[in-house]
Short mmCIF file of C-alpha atoms and ligand atoms in Angstrom, two decimals:
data_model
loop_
_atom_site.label_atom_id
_atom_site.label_comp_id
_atom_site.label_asym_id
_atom_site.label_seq_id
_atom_site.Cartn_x
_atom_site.Cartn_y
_atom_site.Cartn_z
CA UNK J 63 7.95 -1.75 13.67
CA UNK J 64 4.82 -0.21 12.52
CA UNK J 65 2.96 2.20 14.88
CA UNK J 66 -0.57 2.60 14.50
CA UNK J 67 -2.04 5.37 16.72
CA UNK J 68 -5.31 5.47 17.62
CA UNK J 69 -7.09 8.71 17.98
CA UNK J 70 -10.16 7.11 20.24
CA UNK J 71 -7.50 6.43 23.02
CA UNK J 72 -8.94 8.42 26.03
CA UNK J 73 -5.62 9.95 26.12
CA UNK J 74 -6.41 11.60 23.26
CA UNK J 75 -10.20 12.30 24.49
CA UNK J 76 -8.46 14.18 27.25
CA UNK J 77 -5.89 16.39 24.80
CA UNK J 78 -9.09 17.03 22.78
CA UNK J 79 -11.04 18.65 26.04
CA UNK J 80 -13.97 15.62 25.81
CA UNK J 81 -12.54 14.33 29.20
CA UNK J 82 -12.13 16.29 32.24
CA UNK J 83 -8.43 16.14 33.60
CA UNK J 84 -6.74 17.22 37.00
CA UNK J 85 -4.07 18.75 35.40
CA UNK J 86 -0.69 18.97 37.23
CA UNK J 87 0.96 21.11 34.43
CA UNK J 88 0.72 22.09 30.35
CA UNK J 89 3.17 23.44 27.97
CA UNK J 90 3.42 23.72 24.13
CA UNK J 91 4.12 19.70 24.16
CA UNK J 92 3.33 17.96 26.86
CA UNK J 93 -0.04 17.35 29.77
CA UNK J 94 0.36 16.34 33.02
CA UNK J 95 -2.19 14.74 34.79
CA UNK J 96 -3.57 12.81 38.08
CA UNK J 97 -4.06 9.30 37.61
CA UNK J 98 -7.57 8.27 38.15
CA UNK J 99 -6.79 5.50 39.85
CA UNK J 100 -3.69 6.44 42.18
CA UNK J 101 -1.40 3.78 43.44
CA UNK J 102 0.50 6.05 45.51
CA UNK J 103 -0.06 9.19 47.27
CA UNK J 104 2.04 11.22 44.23
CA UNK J 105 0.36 9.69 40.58
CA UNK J 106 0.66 11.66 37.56
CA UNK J 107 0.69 10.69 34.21
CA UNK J 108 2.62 12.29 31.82
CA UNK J 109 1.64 12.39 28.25
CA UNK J 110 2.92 13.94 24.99
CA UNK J 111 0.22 16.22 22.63
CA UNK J 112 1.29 14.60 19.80
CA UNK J 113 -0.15 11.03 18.19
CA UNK J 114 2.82 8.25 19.97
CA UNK J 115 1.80 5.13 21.10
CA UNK J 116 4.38 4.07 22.76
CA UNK J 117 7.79 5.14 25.05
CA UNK J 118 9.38 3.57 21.84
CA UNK J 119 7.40 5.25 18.96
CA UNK J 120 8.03 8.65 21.04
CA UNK J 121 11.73 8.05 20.66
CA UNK J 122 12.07 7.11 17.50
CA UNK J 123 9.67 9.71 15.69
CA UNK J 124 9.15 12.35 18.36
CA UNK J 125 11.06 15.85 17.69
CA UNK J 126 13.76 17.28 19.57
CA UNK J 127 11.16 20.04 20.75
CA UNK J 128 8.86 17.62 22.10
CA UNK J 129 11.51 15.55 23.69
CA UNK J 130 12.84 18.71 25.63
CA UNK J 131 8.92 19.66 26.22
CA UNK J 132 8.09 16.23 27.57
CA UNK J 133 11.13 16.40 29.66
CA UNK J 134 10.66 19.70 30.93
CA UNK J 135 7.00 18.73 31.69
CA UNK J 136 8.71 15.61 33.84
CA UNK J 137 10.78 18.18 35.52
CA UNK J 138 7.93 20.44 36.62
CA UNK J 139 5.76 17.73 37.80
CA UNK J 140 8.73 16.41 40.39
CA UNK J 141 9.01 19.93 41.55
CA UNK J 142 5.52 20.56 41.68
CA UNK J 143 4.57 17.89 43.48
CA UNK J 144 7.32 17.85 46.21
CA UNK J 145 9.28 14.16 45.85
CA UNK J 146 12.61 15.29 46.84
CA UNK J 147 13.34 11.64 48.59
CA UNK J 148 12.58 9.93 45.24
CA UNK J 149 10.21 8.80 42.85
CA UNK J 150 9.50 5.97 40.53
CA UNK J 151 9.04 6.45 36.63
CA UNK J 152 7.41 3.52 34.57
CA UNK J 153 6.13 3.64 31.11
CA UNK J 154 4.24 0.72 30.41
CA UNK J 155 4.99 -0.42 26.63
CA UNK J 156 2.17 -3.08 24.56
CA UNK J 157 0.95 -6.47 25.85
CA UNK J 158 3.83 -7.69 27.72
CA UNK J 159 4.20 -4.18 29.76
CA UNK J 160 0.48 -4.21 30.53
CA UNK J 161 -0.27 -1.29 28.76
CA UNK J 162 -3.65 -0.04 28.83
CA UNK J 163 -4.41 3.46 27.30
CA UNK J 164 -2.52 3.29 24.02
CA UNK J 165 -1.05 6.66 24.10
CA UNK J 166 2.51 7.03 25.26
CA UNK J 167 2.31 8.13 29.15
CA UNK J 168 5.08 8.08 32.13
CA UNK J 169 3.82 7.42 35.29
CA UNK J 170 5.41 9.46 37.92
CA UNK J 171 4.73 7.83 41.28
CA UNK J 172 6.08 8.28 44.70
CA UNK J 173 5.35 10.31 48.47
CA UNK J 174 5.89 7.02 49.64
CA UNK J 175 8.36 4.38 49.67
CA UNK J 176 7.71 2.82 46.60
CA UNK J 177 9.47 -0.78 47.06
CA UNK J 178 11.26 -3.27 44.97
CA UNK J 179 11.11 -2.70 41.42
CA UNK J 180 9.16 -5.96 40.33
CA UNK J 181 7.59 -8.64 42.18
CA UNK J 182 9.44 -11.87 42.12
P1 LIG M 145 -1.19 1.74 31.71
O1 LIG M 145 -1.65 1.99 30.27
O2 LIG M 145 -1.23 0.31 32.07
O3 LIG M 145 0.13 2.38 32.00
O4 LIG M 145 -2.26 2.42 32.67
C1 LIG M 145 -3.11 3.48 32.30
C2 LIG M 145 -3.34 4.39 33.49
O5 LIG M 145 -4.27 5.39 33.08
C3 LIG M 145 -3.95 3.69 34.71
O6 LIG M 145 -3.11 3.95 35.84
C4 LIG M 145 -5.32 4.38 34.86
O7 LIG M 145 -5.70 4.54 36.20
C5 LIG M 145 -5.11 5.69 34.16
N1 LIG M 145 -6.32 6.30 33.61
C6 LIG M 145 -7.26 5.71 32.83
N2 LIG M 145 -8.21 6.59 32.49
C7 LIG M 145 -7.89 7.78 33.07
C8 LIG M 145 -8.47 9.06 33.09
N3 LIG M 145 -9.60 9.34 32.46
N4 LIG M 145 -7.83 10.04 33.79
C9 LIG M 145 -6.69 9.79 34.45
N5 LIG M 145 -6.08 8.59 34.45
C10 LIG M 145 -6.67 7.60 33.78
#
């Protein structure tokens, strides 16, 4: 599989500082932010700083440091934003995950009960 990144993703606009954020919480490898367009009343989006397309790409080429950063950054933004009775993660992956902003992001939703996993 061949991973092409593209640095015009507004993703990367918002790493860069040419796009406003909300951010949730930073460290040395990971941004977390508040979706624009919230589908619950927890959204965050979850990104790594450096150049993955994809959940996939991420594991395959990421480092060990910015696995444990991204993770950490998950970790913070649960805590942060209070969703002790549960949450759901989804990382939407090319066409057939409806992936829109091709930079690798985790969607951390929840403060409500956030139903069955996919519509039948
Ligand atoms: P998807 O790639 O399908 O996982 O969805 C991309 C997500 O990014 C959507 O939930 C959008 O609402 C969100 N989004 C798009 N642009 C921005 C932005 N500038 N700031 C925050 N969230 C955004």
């Amino acid at each position: 599989m061949e991973y092409a990144y593209d640095d015009q993703n507004i993703f990367a606009k918002i790493l860069r500082g040419e796009i406003p954020n909300k951010t949730v919480y930073e460290n040395e490898y990971a941004l977390a932010f508040e979706d624009i367009t919230p589908q619950a009343p927890v959204h965050v989006l979850v990104i790594p700083k450096g150049p993955y397309m994809s959940l996939d790409h991420f594991a395959r080429d990421a480092s060990v440091e910015e696995h444990s950063g991204f993770m950490q950054a998950v970790a913070e933004v649960c805590r942060l934003t209070g969703v002790e009775e549960g949450f759901r993660a989804i990382a939407n992956t090319r066409a057939h995950g409806v992936q829109e902003v091709p930079h690798y992001h985790m969607h951390i939703l929840g403060g409500r009960p956030m139903g069955r996993m996919l519509a039948r």
